[in-house]
PDB file of C-alpha atoms in Angstrom:
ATOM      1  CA  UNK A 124     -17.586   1.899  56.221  1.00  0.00           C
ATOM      2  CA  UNK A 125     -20.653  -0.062  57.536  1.00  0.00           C
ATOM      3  CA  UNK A 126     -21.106  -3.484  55.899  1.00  0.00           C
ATOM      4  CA  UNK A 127     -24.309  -4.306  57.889  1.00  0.00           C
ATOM      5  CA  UNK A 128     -27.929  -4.339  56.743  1.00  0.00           C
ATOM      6  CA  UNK A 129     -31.103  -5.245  58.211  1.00  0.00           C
ATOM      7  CA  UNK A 130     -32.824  -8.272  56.853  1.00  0.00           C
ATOM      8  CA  UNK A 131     -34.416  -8.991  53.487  1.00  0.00           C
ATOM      9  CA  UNK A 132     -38.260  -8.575  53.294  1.00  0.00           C
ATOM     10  CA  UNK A 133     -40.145 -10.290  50.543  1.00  0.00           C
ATOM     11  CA  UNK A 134     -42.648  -8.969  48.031  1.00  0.00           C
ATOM     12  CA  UNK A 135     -42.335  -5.721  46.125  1.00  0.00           C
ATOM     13  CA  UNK A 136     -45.913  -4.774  44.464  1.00  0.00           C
ATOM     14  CA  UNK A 137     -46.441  -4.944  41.223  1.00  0.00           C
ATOM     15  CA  UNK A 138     -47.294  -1.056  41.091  1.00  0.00           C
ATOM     16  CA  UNK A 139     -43.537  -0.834  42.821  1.00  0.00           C
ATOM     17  CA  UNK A 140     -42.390  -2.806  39.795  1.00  0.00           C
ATOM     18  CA  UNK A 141     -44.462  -0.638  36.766  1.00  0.00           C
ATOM     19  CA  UNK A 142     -42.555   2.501  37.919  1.00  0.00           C
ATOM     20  CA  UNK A 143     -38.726   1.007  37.607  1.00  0.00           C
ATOM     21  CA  UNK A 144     -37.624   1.876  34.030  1.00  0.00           C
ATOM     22  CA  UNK A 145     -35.958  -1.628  33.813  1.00  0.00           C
ATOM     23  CA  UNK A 146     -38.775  -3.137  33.980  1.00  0.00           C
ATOM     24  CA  UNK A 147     -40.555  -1.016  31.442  1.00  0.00           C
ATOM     25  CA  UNK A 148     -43.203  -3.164  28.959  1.00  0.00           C
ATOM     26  CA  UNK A 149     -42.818  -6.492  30.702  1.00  0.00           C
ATOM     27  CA  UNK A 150     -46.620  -7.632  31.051  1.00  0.00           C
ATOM     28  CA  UNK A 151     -47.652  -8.453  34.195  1.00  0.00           C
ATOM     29  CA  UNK A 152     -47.528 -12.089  34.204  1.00  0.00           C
ATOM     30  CA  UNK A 153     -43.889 -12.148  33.945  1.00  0.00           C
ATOM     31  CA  UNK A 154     -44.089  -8.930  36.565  1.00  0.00           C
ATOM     32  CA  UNK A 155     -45.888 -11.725  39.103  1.00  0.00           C
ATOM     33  CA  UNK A 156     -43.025 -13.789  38.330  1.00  0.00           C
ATOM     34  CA  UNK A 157     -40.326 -11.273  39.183  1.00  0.00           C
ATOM     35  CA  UNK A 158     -42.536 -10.052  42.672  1.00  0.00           C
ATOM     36  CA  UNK A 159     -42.196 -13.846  44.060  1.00  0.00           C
ATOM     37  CA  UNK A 160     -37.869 -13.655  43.524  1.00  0.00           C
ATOM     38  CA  UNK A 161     -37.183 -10.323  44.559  1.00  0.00           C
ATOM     39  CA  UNK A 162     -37.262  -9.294  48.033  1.00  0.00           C
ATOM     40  CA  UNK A 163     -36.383  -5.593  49.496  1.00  0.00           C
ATOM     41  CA  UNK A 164     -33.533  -4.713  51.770  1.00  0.00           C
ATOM     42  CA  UNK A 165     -32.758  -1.449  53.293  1.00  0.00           C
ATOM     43  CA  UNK A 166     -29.650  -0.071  54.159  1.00  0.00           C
ATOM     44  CA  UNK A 167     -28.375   2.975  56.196  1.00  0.00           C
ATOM     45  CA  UNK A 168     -26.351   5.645  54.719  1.00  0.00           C
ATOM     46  CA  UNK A 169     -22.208   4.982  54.508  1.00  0.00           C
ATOM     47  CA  UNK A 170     -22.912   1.089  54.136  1.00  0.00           C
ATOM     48  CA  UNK A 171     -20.998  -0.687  51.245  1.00  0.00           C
ATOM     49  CA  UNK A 172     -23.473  -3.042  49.321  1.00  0.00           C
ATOM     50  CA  UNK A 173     -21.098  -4.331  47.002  1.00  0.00           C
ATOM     51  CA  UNK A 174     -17.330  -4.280  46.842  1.00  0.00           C
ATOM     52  CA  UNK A 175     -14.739  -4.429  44.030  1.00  0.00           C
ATOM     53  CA  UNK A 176     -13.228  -8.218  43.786  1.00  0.00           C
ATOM     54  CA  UNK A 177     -16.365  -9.986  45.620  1.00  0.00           C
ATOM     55  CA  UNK A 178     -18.665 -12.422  43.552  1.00  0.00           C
ATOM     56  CA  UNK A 179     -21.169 -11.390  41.453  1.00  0.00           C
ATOM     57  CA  UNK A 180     -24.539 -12.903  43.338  1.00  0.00           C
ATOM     58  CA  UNK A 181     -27.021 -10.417  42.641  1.00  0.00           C
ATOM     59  CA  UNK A 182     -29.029  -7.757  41.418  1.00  0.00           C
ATOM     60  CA  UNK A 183     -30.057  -4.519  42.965  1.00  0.00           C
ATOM     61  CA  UNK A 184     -32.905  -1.940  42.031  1.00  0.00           C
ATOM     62  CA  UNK A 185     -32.473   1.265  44.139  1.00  0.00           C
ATOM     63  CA  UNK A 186     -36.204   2.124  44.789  1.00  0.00           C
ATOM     64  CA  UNK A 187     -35.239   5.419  47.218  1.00  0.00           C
ATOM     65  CA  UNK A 188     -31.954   7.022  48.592  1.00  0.00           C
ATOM     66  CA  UNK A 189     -28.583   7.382  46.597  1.00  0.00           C
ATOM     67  CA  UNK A 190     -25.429   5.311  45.962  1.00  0.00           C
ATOM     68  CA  UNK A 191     -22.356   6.155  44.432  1.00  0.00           C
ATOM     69  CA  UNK A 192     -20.099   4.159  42.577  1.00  0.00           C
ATOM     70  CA  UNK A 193     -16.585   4.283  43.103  1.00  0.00           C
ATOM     71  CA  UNK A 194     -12.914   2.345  42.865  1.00  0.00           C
ATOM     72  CA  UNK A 195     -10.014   3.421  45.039  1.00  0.00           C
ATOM     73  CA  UNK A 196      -6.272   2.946  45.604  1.00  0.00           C
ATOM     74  CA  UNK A 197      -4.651   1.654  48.433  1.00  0.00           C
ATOM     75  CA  UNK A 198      -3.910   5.059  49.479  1.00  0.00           C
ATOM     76  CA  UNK A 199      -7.489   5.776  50.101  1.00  0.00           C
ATOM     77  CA  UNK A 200      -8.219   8.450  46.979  1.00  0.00           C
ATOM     78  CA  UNK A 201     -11.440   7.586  45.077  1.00  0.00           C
ATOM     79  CA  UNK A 202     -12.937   7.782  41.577  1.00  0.00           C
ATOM     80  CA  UNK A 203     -16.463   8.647  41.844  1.00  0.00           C
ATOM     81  CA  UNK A 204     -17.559   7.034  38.796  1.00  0.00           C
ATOM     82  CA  UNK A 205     -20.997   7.788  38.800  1.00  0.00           C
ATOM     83  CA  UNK A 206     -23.964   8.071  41.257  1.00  0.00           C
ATOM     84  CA  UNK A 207     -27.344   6.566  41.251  1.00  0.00           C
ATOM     85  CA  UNK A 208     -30.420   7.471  42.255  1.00  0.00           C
ATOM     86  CA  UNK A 209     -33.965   6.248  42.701  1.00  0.00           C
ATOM     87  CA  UNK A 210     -35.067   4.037  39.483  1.00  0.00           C
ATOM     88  CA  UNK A 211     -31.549   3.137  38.958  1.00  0.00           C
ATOM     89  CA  UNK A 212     -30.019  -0.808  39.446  1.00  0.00           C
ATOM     90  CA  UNK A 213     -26.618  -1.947  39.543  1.00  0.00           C
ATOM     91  CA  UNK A 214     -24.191  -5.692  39.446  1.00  0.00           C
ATOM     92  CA  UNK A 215     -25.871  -6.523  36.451  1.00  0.00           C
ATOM     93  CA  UNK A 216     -22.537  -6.995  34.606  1.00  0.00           C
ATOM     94  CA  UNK A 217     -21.001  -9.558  36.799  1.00  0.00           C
ATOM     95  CA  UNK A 218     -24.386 -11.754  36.608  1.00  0.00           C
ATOM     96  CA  UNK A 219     -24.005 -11.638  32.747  1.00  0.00           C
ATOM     97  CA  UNK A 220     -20.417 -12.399  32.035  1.00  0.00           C
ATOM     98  CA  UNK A 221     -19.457 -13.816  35.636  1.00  0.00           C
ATOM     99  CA  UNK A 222     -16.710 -11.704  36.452  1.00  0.00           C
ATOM    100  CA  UNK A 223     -16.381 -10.733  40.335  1.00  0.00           C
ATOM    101  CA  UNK A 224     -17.468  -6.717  41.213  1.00  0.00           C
ATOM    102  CA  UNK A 225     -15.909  -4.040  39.203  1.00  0.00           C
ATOM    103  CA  UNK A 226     -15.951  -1.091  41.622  1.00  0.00           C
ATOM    104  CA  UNK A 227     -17.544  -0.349  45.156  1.00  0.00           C
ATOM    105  CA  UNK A 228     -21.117   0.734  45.393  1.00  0.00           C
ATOM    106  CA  UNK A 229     -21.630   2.698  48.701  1.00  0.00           C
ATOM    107  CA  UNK A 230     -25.350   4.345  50.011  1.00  0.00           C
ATOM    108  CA  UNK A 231     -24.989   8.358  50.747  1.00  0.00           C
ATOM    109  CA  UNK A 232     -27.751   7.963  52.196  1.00  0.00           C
ATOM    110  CA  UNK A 233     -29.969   5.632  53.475  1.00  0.00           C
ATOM    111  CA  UNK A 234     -31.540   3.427  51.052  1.00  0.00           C
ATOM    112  CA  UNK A 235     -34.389   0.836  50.234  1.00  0.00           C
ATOM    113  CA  UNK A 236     -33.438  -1.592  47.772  1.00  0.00           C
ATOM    114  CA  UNK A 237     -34.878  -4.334  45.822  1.00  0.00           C
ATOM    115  CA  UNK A 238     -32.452  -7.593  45.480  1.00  0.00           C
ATOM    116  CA  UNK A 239     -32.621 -10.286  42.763  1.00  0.00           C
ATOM    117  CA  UNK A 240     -30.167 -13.602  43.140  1.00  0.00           C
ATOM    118  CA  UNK A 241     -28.477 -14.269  40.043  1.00  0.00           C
ATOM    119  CA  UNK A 242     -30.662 -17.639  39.557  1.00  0.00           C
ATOM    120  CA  UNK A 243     -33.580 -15.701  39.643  1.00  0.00           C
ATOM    121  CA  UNK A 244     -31.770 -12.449  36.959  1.00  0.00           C
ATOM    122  CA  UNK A 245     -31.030 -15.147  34.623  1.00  0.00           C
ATOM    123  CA  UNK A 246     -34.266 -16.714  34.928  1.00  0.00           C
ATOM    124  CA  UNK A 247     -35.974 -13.573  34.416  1.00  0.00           C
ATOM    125  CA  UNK A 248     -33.641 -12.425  31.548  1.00  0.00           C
ATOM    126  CA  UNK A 249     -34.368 -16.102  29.521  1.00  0.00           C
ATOM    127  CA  UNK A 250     -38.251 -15.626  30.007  1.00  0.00           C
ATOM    128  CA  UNK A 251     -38.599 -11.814  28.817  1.00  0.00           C
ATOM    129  CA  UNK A 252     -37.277 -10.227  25.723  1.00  0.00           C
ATOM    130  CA  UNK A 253     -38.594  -6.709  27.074  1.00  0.00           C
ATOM    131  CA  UNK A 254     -36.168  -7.634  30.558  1.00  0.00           C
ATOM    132  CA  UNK A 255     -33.496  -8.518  28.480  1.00  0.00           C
ATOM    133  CA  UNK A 256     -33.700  -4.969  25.730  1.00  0.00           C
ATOM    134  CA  UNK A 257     -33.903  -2.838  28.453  1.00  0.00           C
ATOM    135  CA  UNK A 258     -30.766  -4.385  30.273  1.00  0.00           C
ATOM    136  CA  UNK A 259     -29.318  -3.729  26.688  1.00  0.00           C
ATOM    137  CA  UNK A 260     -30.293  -0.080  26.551  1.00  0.00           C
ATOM    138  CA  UNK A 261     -28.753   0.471  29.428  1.00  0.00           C
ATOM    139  CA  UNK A 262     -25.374  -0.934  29.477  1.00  0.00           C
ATOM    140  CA  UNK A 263     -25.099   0.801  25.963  1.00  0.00           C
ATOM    141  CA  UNK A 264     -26.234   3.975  27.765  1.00  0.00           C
ATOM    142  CA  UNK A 265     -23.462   3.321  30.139  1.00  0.00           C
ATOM    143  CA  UNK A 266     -20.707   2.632  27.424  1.00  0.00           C
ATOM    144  CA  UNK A 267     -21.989   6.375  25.637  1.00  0.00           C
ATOM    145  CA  UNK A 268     -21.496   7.836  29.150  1.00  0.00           C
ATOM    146  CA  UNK A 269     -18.289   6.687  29.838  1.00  0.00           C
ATOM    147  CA  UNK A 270     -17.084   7.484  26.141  1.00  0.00           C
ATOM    148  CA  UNK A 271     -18.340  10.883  26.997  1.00  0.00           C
ATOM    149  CA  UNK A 272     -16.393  10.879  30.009  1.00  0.00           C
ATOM    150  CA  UNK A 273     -13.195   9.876  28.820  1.00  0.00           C
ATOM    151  CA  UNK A 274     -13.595  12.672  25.808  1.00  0.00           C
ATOM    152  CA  UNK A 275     -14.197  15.538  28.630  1.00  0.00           C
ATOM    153  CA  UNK A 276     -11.359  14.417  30.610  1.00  0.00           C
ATOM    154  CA  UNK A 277      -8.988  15.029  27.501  1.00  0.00           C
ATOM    155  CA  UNK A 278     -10.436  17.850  25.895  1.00  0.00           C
ATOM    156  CA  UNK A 279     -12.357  20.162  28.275  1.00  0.00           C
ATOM    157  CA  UNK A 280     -10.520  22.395  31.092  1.00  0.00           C
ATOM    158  CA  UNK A 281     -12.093  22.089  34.627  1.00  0.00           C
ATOM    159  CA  UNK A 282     -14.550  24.347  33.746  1.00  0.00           C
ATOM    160  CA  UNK A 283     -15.854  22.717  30.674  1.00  0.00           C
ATOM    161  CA  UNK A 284     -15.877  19.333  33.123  1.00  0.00           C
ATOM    162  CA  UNK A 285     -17.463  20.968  35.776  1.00  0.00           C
ATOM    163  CA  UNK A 286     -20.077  22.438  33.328  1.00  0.00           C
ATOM    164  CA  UNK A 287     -20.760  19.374  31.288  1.00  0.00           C
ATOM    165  CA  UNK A 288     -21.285  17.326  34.948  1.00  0.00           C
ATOM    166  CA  UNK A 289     -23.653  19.670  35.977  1.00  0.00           C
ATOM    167  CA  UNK A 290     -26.092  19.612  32.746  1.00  0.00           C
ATOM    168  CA  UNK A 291     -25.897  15.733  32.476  1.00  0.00           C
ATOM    169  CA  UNK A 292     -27.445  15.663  36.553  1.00  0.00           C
ATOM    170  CA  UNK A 293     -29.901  18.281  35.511  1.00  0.00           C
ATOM    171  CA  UNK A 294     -33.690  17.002  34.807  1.00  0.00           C
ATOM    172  CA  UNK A 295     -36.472  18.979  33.396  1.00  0.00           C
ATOM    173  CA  UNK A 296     -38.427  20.446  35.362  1.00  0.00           C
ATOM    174  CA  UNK A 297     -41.417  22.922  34.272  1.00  0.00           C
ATOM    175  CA  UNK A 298     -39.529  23.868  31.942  1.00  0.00           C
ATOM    176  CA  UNK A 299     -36.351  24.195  33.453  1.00  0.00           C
ATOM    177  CA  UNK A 300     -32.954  22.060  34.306  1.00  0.00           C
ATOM    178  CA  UNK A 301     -33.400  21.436  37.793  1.00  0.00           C
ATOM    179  CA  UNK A 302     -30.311  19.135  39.902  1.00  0.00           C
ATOM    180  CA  UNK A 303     -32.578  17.655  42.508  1.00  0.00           C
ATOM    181  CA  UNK A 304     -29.679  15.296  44.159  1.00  0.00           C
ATOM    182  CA  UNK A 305     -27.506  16.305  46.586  1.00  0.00           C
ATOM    183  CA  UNK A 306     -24.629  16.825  44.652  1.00  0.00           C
ATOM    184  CA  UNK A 307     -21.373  17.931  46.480  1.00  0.00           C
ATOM    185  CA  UNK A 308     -18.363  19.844  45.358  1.00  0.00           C
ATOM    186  CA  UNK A 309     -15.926  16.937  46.943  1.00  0.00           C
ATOM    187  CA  UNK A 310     -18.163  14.341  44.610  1.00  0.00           C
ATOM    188  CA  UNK A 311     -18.005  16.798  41.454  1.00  0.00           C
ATOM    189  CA  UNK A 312     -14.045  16.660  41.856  1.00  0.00           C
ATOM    190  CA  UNK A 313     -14.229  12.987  42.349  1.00  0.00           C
ATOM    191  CA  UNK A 314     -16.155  12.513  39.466  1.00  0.00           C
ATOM    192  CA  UNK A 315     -14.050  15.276  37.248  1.00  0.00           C
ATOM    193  CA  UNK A 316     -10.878  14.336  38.337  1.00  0.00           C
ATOM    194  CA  UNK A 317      -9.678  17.547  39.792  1.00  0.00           C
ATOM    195  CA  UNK A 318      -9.140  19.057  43.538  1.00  0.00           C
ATOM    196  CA  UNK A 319     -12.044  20.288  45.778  1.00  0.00           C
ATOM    197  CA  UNK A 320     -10.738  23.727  46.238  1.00  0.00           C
ATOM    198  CA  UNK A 321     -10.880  23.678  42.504  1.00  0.00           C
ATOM    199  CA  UNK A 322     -13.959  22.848  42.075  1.00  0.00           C
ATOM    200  CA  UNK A 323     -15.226  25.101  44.453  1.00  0.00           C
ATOM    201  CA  UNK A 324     -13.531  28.220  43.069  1.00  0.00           C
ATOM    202  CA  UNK A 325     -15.161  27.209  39.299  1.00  0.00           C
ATOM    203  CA  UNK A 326     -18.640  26.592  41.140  1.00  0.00           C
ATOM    204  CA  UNK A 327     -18.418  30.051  42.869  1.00  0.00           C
ATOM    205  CA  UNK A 328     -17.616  31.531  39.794  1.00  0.00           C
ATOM    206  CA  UNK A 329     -20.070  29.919  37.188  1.00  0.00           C
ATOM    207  CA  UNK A 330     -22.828  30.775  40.036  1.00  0.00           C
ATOM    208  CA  UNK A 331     -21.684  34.173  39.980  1.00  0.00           C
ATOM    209  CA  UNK A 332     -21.693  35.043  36.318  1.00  0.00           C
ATOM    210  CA  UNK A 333     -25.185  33.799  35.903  1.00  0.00           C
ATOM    211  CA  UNK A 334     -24.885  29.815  34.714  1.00  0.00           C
ATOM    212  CA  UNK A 335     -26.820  28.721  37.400  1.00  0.00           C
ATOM    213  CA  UNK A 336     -28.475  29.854  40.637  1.00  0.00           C
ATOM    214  CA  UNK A 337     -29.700  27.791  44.221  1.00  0.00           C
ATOM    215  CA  UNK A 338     -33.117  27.891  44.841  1.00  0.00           C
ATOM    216  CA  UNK A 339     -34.492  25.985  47.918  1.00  0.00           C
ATOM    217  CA  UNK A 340     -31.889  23.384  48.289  1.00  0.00           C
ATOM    218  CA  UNK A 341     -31.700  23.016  44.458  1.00  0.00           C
ATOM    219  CA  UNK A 342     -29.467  23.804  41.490  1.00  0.00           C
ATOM    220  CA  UNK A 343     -30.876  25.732  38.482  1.00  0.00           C
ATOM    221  CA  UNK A 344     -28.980  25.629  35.471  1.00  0.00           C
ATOM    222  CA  UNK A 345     -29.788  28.506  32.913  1.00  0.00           C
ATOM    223  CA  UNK A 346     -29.042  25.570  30.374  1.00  0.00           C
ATOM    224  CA  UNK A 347     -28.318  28.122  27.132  1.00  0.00           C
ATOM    225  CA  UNK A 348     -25.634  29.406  28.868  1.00  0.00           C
ATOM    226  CA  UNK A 349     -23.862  26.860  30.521  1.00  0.00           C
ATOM    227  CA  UNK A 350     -24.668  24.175  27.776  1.00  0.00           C
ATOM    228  CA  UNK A 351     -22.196  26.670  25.380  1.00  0.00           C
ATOM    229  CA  UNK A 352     -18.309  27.002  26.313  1.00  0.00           C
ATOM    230  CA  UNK A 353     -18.631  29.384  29.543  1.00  0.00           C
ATOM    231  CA  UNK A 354     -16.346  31.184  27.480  1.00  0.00           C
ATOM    232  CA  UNK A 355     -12.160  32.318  27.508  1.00  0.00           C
ATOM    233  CA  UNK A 356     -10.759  32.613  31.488  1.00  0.00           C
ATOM    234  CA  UNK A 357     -10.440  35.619  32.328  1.00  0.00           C
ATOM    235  CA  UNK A 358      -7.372  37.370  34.094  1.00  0.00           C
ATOM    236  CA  UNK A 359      -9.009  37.825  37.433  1.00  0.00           C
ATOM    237  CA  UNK A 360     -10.413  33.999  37.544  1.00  0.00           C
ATOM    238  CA  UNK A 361      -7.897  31.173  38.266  1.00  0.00           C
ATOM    239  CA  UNK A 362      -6.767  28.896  35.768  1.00  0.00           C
ATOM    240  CA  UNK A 363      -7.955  25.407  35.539  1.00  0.00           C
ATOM    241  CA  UNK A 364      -5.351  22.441  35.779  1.00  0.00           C
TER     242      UNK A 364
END
């Protein structure tokens, strides 16, 4: 995968800053503060920003463009363990408890981040209590996902998985449970833990019988539907493993 990037550039705004969640009710003094540290760095889709086993230096803030965030074996297979989008930061663990990367974080597509040393993080973290709650809500977020996670891998068939994945990616929109990302069936099985042609065969037949429909490059859910059990397999439909 591509390792390069093109050079930092200093000097995200502050308006920049007031629409990151992270950085939510931090006044704008301490907002000034933060502008002079970070700087922004772009990458191009396929790069690696951060890989599994490599010190912990930094901070990123994914202002546009997707990542996903993955381990894998020496054979090459991958766990997708989640994917980020716009709004979304990541390496925060590593700067807190200074362990090395847990897991690779590589761009799907090209992407404009915003980087913070670790100096600066835990700087920034000491002056702000509203920095350092929201870094709190988050990794608790996190641990609720992944406890969420690990319960659907053990109890729900590959259509319950498939199901439950595409709800949590959903966002309101108007009304309705729109999945804006570009979400594809080889990342759902990476995420779910089951084969593509699997996933494919459950996606086909969920569309089909009305839990969701593609409109313009998006997926609707019909969230009543799909939010219950799609119901008992039928004969005709393959079985989950």
């Amino acid at each position: 995968m591509n390792t390069q990037v093109e050079q930092p550039r200093r000097g995200p705004s502050l308006t920049l800053l007031h629409s990151i969640p992270m950085f939510a009710g931090v006044p704008d003094s301490q907002l000034e503060q933060i502008a002079k540290v970070a700087f922004h760095r772009r990458v191009p889709r396929q790069t690696t920003i951060v890989r599994a086993g490599d010190s912990t230096d930094s901070l990123y803030v994914l202002i546009s463009g997707g990542a996903k965030v993955l381990n894998s074996d020496e054979e090459g297979r991958e766990v997708i363990l989640t994917l980020l989008g716009p709004g979304e930061f990541f390496g925060e663990m590593g700067l807190i408890d200074g362990s090395p990367r847990s897991a690779d974080v590589v761009a799907t597509e090209t992407c404009e981040l915003l980087v913070i040393t670790k100096n600066d993080f835990k700087r920034c973290l000491a002056e702000n209590f509203d920095l350092c709650l929201n870094i709190m809500k988050s990794l608790v977020q996190r641990l609720r996902e992944a406890d969420r996670n690990i319960e659907s891998l053990a109890l729900l068939d590959v259509y319950g998985r498939v199901a439950k994945l595409l709800i949590d990616f959903s966002e309101d929109e108007r009304g309705q449970r729109v999945i804006r990302r570009r979400l594809t069936k080889q990342d759902i099985a990476k995420m779910i833990g089951a084969s593509r042609e699997m996933v494919s065969r459950v996606m086909k037949d969920l569309e089909n019988r009305g839990y969701f429909r593609v409109e313009e490059g998006r997926i609707v859910i019909i969230e009543k539907r799909l939010a219950a059990n799609p119901g008992p397999v039928p004969a005709s439909r393959p079985q989950p493993t």
